[in-house]
Amino acid sequence: MPIIVNLDKMLVKRGMKSKELAEIIGITTANMSILKSGKARAIRFSTLEAICKALDCQPSDILEYIKE
Amino acid sequence: MTKNTLLNIAILFSRLLKGLFILGLLVLSGLFIYVQVNSKDYENREVKLSESKSIFGFYLSGSSTNHSIDEIAAPYTLGKLKTVSLYLNYFKGIIVLVLVYMATNAFEKIMLSVKSLKTFNSSNSRLFRKIGIYIIIVILLTSYSVLRFEDGIQTKMVIDFVPLTYALLAFILAQIFKEGSILKQENELTI
């Protein structure tokens, strides 16, 4: 998929663990793993909003489009 | 879903049917062996292909002898039935029973998955496709029957649209379940 999830980079920048983020935004660690690995088919606006709020960033910091 | 009475009855019924098919298989095999062991007792018994008339289909039957009817007293008796024909018809019956058993077993598996709330998984789609294929094979096997005797032949051809509709329905359900499985997967992978 040409959409890349840069959640790992943002977590490193903010010094936060993925488990902590999962707890803050209210998703399971399994779903967090799916999101980080790029296996997710879609992301809800509510989830994206919660991630942006928790990491104090923009959606473009997390999602990136790369031409195939 | 665990308290779905209709589903539980259907599962029980399919298990009962499976038992009956096994019993039918044993009876057919037993009869096949018995008739051959006591062949002298049954050699004058007349054999005739059953007449199954279908409302939604075509039915054709025929018989012919090598000599005139007056020359032969009874051309279609068990004693005059060719061994190859007897064996072929027995194996055809066995294959049909096994296929019907397998189709019932597949349907039971689908019902069990519905009961355990795993309705839209990819295996159900595969199982419905299998049921469709089994029905098609059964239709092909049962559509043409032939009994070869020493002095004649009996043939029967049936094209029934009812089982064909069942096969079509099974293939449609397979496609529906496949779509359902994709939708479920997409829903599960939406974070």
mmCIF file of C-alpha atoms in Angstrom:
data_model
loop_
_atom_site.group_PDB
_atom_site.id
_atom_site.type_symbol
_atom_site.label_atom_id
_atom_site.label_comp_id
_atom_site.label_asym_id
_atom_site.label_seq_id
_atom_site.Cartn_x
_atom_site.Cartn_y
_atom_site.Cartn_z
ATOM 1 C CA MET A 1 0.000 0.000 0.000
ATOM 2 C CA PRO A 2 1.398 3.429 -0.885
ATOM 3 C CA ILE A 3 0.239 4.952 2.440
ATOM 4 C CA ILE A 4 3.004 4.674 5.039
ATOM 5 C CA VAL A 5 2.299 4.929 8.772
ATOM 6 C CA ASN A 6 5.110 6.813 10.518
ATOM 7 C CA LEU A 7 3.829 6.196 14.012
ATOM 8 C CA ASP A 8 7.126 4.690 15.180
ATOM 9 C CA LYS A 9 9.079 7.841 14.271
ATOM 10 C CA MET A 10 6.610 10.077 16.125
ATOM 11 C CA LEU A 11 6.693 7.832 19.186
ATOM 12 C CA VAL A 12 10.505 8.051 19.259
ATOM 13 C CA LYS A 13 10.326 11.852 18.845
ATOM 14 C CA ARG A 14 7.896 12.166 21.770
ATOM 15 C CA GLY A 15 9.667 9.499 23.844
ATOM 16 C CA MET A 16 6.510 7.510 24.249
ATOM 17 C CA LYS A 17 5.971 3.757 24.198
ATOM 18 C CA SER A 18 3.316 2.261 21.894
ATOM 19 C CA LYS A 19 1.627 0.581 24.869
ATOM 20 C CA GLU A 20 1.217 3.963 26.574
ATOM 21 C CA LEU A 21 -0.241 5.494 23.417
ATOM 22 C CA ALA A 22 -2.652 2.570 23.033
ATOM 23 C CA GLU A 23 -3.891 3.160 26.585
ATOM 24 C CA ILE A 24 -4.278 6.922 26.053
ATOM 25 C CA ILE A 25 -6.235 6.654 22.798
ATOM 26 C CA GLY A 26 -8.224 3.636 23.961
ATOM 27 C CA ILE A 27 -7.263 0.914 21.513
ATOM 28 C CA THR A 28 -5.860 -2.535 22.170
ATOM 29 C CA THR A 29 -2.141 -3.278 21.843
ATOM 30 C CA ALA A 30 -3.031 -5.756 19.102
ATOM 31 C CA ASN A 31 -4.698 -2.994 17.079
ATOM 32 C CA MET A 32 -1.743 -0.682 17.791
ATOM 33 C CA SER A 33 0.549 -3.359 16.403
ATOM 34 C CA ILE A 34 -1.636 -3.661 13.253
ATOM 35 C CA LEU A 35 -1.467 0.122 12.808
ATOM 36 C CA LYS A 36 2.300 0.293 13.291
ATOM 37 C CA SER A 37 3.027 -2.630 10.983
ATOM 38 C CA GLY A 38 1.007 -1.082 8.152
ATOM 39 C CA LYS A 39 -1.436 -4.003 8.020
ATOM 40 C CA ALA A 40 -4.418 -1.736 8.759
ATOM 41 C CA ARG A 41 -6.841 -1.253 5.872
ATOM 42 C CA ALA A 42 -8.343 1.986 7.235
ATOM 43 C CA ILE A 43 -8.103 4.422 10.114
ATOM 44 C CA ARG A 44 -11.054 6.163 11.738
ATOM 45 C CA PHE A 45 -10.999 9.975 12.036
ATOM 46 C CA SER A 46 -11.672 9.564 15.753
ATOM 47 C CA THR A 47 -8.545 7.367 16.146
ATOM 48 C CA LEU A 48 -6.450 9.772 14.084
ATOM 49 C CA GLU A 49 -7.722 12.683 16.154
ATOM 50 C CA ALA A 50 -6.853 10.869 19.392
ATOM 51 C CA ILE A 51 -3.329 10.025 18.143
ATOM 52 C CA CYS A 52 -2.711 13.627 17.004
ATOM 53 C CA LYS A 53 -3.950 14.902 20.367
ATOM 54 C CA ALA A 54 -1.790 12.452 22.361
ATOM 55 C CA LEU A 55 1.369 13.050 20.300
ATOM 56 C CA ASP A 56 0.687 16.760 19.680
ATOM 57 C CA CYS A 57 1.182 16.447 15.946
ATOM 58 C CA GLN A 58 -0.592 16.735 12.576
ATOM 59 C CA PRO A 59 -2.087 13.805 10.566
ATOM 60 C CA SER A 60 0.629 14.407 7.948
ATOM 61 C CA ASP A 61 3.259 13.611 10.599
ATOM 62 C CA ILE A 62 1.791 10.115 10.947
ATOM 63 C CA LEU A 63 0.575 9.332 7.446
ATOM 64 C CA GLU A 64 2.636 9.666 4.304
ATOM 65 C CA TYR A 65 1.862 8.956 0.662
ATOM 66 C CA ILE A 66 4.603 7.368 -1.446
ATOM 67 C CA LYS A 67 4.110 6.809 -5.168
ATOM 68 C CA GLU A 68 4.523 3.147 -6.178
ATOM 69 C CA MET B 1 -26.493 -17.354 19.329
ATOM 70 C CA THR B 2 -25.828 -20.405 21.490
ATOM 71 C CA LYS B 3 -29.558 -20.604 22.377
ATOM 72 C CA ASN B 4 -30.765 -20.595 18.770
ATOM 73 C CA THR B 5 -33.268 -23.472 18.826
ATOM 74 C CA LEU B 6 -33.738 -23.669 15.053
ATOM 75 C CA LEU B 7 -30.003 -23.892 14.488
ATOM 76 C CA ASN B 8 -29.632 -26.586 17.142
ATOM 77 C CA ILE B 9 -32.462 -28.604 15.557
ATOM 78 C CA ALA B 10 -30.841 -28.223 12.119
ATOM 79 C CA ILE B 11 -27.468 -29.436 13.470
ATOM 80 C CA LEU B 12 -29.168 -32.401 15.142
ATOM 81 C CA PHE B 13 -31.088 -33.167 11.937
ATOM 82 C CA SER B 14 -27.928 -33.059 9.822
ATOM 83 C CA ARG B 15 -26.190 -35.464 12.246
ATOM 84 C CA LEU B 16 -29.208 -37.785 11.994
ATOM 85 C CA LEU B 17 -29.054 -37.580 8.198
ATOM 86 C CA LYS B 18 -25.342 -38.409 8.240
ATOM 87 C CA GLY B 19 -26.127 -41.483 10.351
ATOM 88 C CA LEU B 20 -28.834 -42.498 7.889
ATOM 89 C CA PHE B 21 -26.432 -42.137 4.963
ATOM 90 C CA ILE B 22 -23.890 -44.396 6.692
ATOM 91 C CA LEU B 23 -26.686 -46.873 7.376
ATOM 92 C CA GLY B 24 -27.761 -46.665 3.724
ATOM 93 C CA LEU B 25 -24.188 -47.313 2.646
ATOM 94 C CA LEU B 26 -23.966 -50.379 4.888
ATOM 95 C CA VAL B 27 -27.370 -51.679 3.743
ATOM 96 C CA LEU B 28 -26.453 -51.192 0.085
ATOM 97 C CA SER B 29 -23.128 -52.990 0.528
ATOM 98 C CA GLY B 30 -24.773 -55.754 2.565
ATOM 99 C CA LEU B 31 -27.467 -56.214 -0.080
ATOM 100 C CA PHE B 32 -24.845 -56.242 -2.820
ATOM 101 C CA ILE B 33 -22.885 -59.000 -1.091
ATOM 102 C CA TYR B 34 -26.026 -60.952 -0.068
ATOM 103 C CA VAL B 35 -27.437 -60.970 -3.613
ATOM 104 C CA GLN B 36 -24.154 -62.263 -4.993
ATOM 105 C CA VAL B 37 -23.716 -64.946 -2.344
ATOM 106 C CA ASN B 38 -27.315 -66.153 -2.820
ATOM 107 C CA SER B 39 -27.401 -65.443 -6.549
ATOM 108 C CA LYS B 40 -29.451 -68.573 -7.355
ATOM 109 C CA ASP B 41 -32.345 -67.402 -5.182
ATOM 110 C CA TYR B 42 -32.571 -64.088 -7.001
ATOM 111 C CA GLU B 43 -31.595 -64.988 -10.565
ATOM 112 C CA ASN B 44 -35.218 -64.942 -11.790
ATOM 113 C CA ARG B 45 -36.080 -61.669 -10.078
ATOM 114 C CA GLU B 46 -36.939 -58.994 -12.616
ATOM 115 C CA VAL B 47 -34.854 -55.832 -12.631
ATOM 116 C CA LYS B 48 -36.290 -52.527 -13.764
ATOM 117 C CA LEU B 49 -34.902 -49.004 -13.547
ATOM 118 C CA SER B 50 -37.116 -46.862 -11.323
ATOM 119 C CA GLU B 51 -39.349 -44.362 -13.056
ATOM 120 C CA SER B 52 -38.630 -40.987 -11.510
ATOM 121 C CA LYS B 53 -40.808 -38.419 -13.180
ATOM 122 C CA SER B 54 -39.832 -34.862 -12.532
ATOM 123 C CA ILE B 55 -42.146 -31.854 -12.719
ATOM 124 C CA PHE B 56 -39.278 -29.466 -13.424
ATOM 125 C CA GLY B 57 -37.210 -31.492 -15.848
ATOM 126 C CA PHE B 58 -37.028 -34.133 -18.542
ATOM 127 C CA TYR B 59 -37.253 -37.884 -18.219
ATOM 128 C CA LEU B 60 -36.373 -40.421 -20.905
ATOM 129 C CA SER B 61 -36.247 -44.199 -20.578
ATOM 130 C CA GLY B 62 -35.847 -47.100 -22.942
ATOM 131 C CA SER B 63 -35.069 -50.770 -23.262
ATOM 132 C CA SER B 64 -34.062 -53.060 -26.099
ATOM 133 C CA THR B 65 -33.225 -56.704 -26.610
ATOM 134 C CA ASN B 66 -30.979 -58.496 -29.087
ATOM 135 C CA HIS B 67 -33.742 -60.981 -29.922
ATOM 136 C CA SER B 68 -37.524 -60.674 -30.164
ATOM 137 C CA ILE B 69 -39.424 -60.735 -26.864
ATOM 138 C CA ASP B 70 -41.094 -64.060 -27.838
ATOM 139 C CA GLU B 71 -37.715 -65.780 -28.125
ATOM 140 C CA ILE B 72 -36.632 -64.856 -24.611
ATOM 141 C CA ALA B 73 -38.863 -65.535 -21.630
ATOM 142 C CA ALA B 74 -37.564 -62.789 -19.318
ATOM 143 C CA PRO B 75 -34.622 -60.745 -20.628
ATOM 144 C CA TYR B 76 -34.331 -58.376 -17.634
ATOM 145 C CA THR B 77 -33.643 -60.648 -14.656
ATOM 146 C CA LEU B 78 -30.949 -60.363 -12.036
ATOM 147 C CA GLY B 79 -29.348 -63.583 -13.249
ATOM 148 C CA LYS B 80 -28.881 -62.121 -16.715
ATOM 149 C CA LEU B 81 -27.506 -58.815 -15.490
ATOM 150 C CA LYS B 82 -23.882 -58.393 -16.552
ATOM 151 C CA THR B 83 -21.385 -58.377 -13.651
ATOM 152 C CA VAL B 84 -19.705 -55.199 -14.919
ATOM 153 C CA SER B 85 -23.073 -53.433 -14.999
ATOM 154 C CA LEU B 86 -23.914 -54.654 -11.489
ATOM 155 C CA TYR B 87 -20.565 -53.437 -10.101
ATOM 156 C CA LEU B 88 -20.761 -50.094 -11.917
ATOM 157 C CA ASN B 89 -24.224 -49.403 -10.542
ATOM 158 C CA TYR B 90 -23.164 -50.430 -7.045
ATOM 159 C CA PHE B 91 -20.135 -48.104 -7.104
ATOM 160 C CA LYS B 92 -22.295 -45.319 -8.532
ATOM 161 C CA GLY B 93 -24.688 -45.738 -5.611
ATOM 162 C CA ILE B 94 -21.790 -45.725 -3.123
ATOM 163 C CA ILE B 95 -20.245 -42.578 -4.655
ATOM 164 C CA VAL B 96 -23.620 -40.780 -4.589
ATOM 165 C CA LEU B 97 -24.153 -41.699 -0.920
ATOM 166 C CA VAL B 98 -20.605 -40.593 0.008
ATOM 167 C CA LEU B 99 -21.065 -37.272 -1.827
ATOM 168 C CA VAL B 100 -24.416 -36.604 -0.168
ATOM 169 C CA TYR B 101 -22.805 -37.445 3.196
ATOM 170 C CA MET B 102 -19.945 -35.018 2.479
ATOM 171 C CA ALA B 103 -22.377 -32.256 1.444
ATOM 172 C CA THR B 104 -24.367 -32.748 4.673
ATOM 173 C CA ASN B 105 -21.132 -32.730 6.665
ATOM 174 C CA ALA B 106 -20.064 -29.455 5.024
ATOM 175 C CA PHE B 107 -23.454 -27.903 5.775
ATOM 176 C CA GLU B 108 -23.178 -29.025 9.402
ATOM 177 C CA LYS B 109 -19.761 -27.363 9.649
ATOM 178 C CA ILE B 110 -21.283 -24.105 8.347
ATOM 179 C CA MET B 111 -24.081 -24.273 10.922
ATOM 180 C CA LEU B 112 -21.577 -24.951 13.720
ATOM 181 C CA SER B 113 -19.536 -21.916 12.665
ATOM 182 C CA VAL B 114 -22.706 -19.773 12.711
ATOM 183 C CA LYS B 115 -23.419 -21.090 16.198
ATOM 184 C CA SER B 116 -19.935 -20.122 17.398
ATOM 185 C CA LEU B 117 -20.357 -16.617 15.854
ATOM 186 C CA LYS B 118 -17.785 -17.202 13.121
ATOM 187 C CA THR B 119 -20.295 -16.908 10.305
ATOM 188 C CA PHE B 120 -18.347 -14.880 7.777
ATOM 189 C CA ASN B 121 -15.037 -16.705 7.636
ATOM 190 C CA SER B 122 -13.397 -17.740 4.388
ATOM 191 C CA SER B 123 -13.847 -21.463 5.082
ATOM 192 C CA ASN B 124 -17.649 -21.134 4.914
ATOM 193 C CA SER B 125 -17.396 -19.740 1.403
ATOM 194 C CA ARG B 126 -15.196 -22.708 0.437
ATOM 195 C CA LEU B 127 -17.650 -25.140 2.062
ATOM 196 C CA PHE B 128 -20.622 -23.732 0.095
ATOM 197 C CA ARG B 129 -18.613 -24.037 -3.128
ATOM 198 C CA LYS B 130 -17.791 -27.648 -2.211
ATOM 199 C CA ILE B 131 -21.512 -28.369 -1.604
ATOM 200 C CA GLY B 132 -22.288 -26.951 -5.061
ATOM 201 C CA ILE B 133 -19.634 -29.151 -6.669
ATOM 202 C CA TYR B 134 -20.887 -32.244 -4.808
ATOM 203 C CA ILE B 135 -24.447 -31.584 -6.009
ATOM 204 C CA ILE B 136 -23.243 -31.158 -9.606
ATOM 205 C CA ILE B 137 -21.363 -34.485 -9.439
ATOM 206 C CA VAL B 138 -24.430 -36.212 -7.948
ATOM 207 C CA ILE B 139 -26.599 -34.754 -10.747
ATOM 208 C CA LEU B 140 -24.144 -36.001 -13.376
ATOM 209 C CA LEU B 141 -23.959 -39.459 -11.805
ATOM 210 C CA THR B 142 -27.709 -39.892 -11.389
ATOM 211 C CA SER B 143 -28.790 -38.313 -14.670
ATOM 212 C CA TYR B 144 -27.875 -41.369 -16.734
ATOM 213 C CA SER B 145 -28.485 -44.978 -15.724
ATOM 214 C CA VAL B 146 -27.793 -48.054 -17.759
ATOM 215 C CA LEU B 147 -28.306 -51.743 -16.984
ATOM 216 C CA ARG B 148 -26.695 -54.203 -19.398
ATOM 217 C CA PHE B 149 -28.144 -57.706 -19.594
ATOM 218 C CA GLU B 150 -27.000 -60.727 -21.563
ATOM 219 C CA ASP B 151 -29.846 -60.257 -24.032
ATOM 220 C CA GLY B 152 -30.693 -56.606 -23.710
ATOM 221 C CA ILE B 153 -30.208 -53.190 -22.229
ATOM 222 C CA GLN B 154 -32.212 -50.745 -20.103
ATOM 223 C CA THR B 155 -31.441 -47.032 -20.091
ATOM 224 C CA LYS B 156 -32.799 -44.026 -18.248
ATOM 225 C CA MET B 157 -31.957 -40.342 -18.520
ATOM 226 C CA VAL B 158 -33.195 -37.700 -16.122
ATOM 227 C CA ILE B 159 -32.509 -33.988 -16.289
ATOM 228 C CA ASP B 160 -34.004 -32.439 -13.196
ATOM 229 C CA PHE B 161 -33.782 -28.693 -12.654
ATOM 230 C CA VAL B 162 -34.514 -28.791 -8.903
ATOM 231 C CA PRO B 163 -31.063 -30.110 -7.796
ATOM 232 C CA LEU B 164 -29.490 -27.823 -10.389
ATOM 233 C CA THR B 165 -31.182 -24.913 -8.613
ATOM 234 C CA TYR B 166 -29.737 -26.145 -5.301
ATOM 235 C CA ALA B 167 -26.240 -26.204 -6.820
ATOM 236 C CA LEU B 168 -26.711 -22.687 -8.192
ATOM 237 C CA LEU B 169 -27.963 -21.529 -4.784
ATOM 238 C CA ALA B 170 -24.893 -23.047 -3.104
ATOM 239 C CA PHE B 171 -22.567 -21.200 -5.518
ATOM 240 C CA ILE B 172 -24.442 -17.917 -4.929
ATOM 241 C CA LEU B 173 -24.197 -18.407 -1.156
ATOM 242 C CA ALA B 174 -20.459 -19.123 -1.544
ATOM 243 C CA GLN B 175 -20.055 -15.761 -3.278
ATOM 244 C CA ILE B 176 -22.144 -13.976 -0.623
ATOM 245 C CA PHE B 177 -20.066 -15.521 2.172
ATOM 246 C CA LYS B 178 -16.859 -14.546 0.346
ATOM 247 C CA GLU B 179 -18.038 -10.930 0.168
ATOM 248 C CA GLY B 180 -19.044 -11.125 3.835
ATOM 249 C CA SER B 181 -15.603 -12.467 4.760
ATOM 250 C CA ILE B 182 -13.877 -9.570 2.925
ATOM 251 C CA LEU B 183 -16.155 -7.018 4.658
ATOM 252 C CA LYS B 184 -15.462 -8.607 8.039
ATOM 253 C CA GLN B 185 -11.714 -8.526 7.420
ATOM 254 C CA GLU B 186 -11.889 -4.868 6.365
ATOM 255 C CA ASN B 187 -13.894 -4.041 9.481
ATOM 256 C CA GLU B 188 -11.403 -5.872 11.704
ATOM 257 C CA LEU B 189 -8.487 -4.038 10.106
ATOM 258 C CA THR B 190 -10.070 -0.613 10.562
ATOM 259 C CA ILE B 191 -8.456 0.963 13.608
#
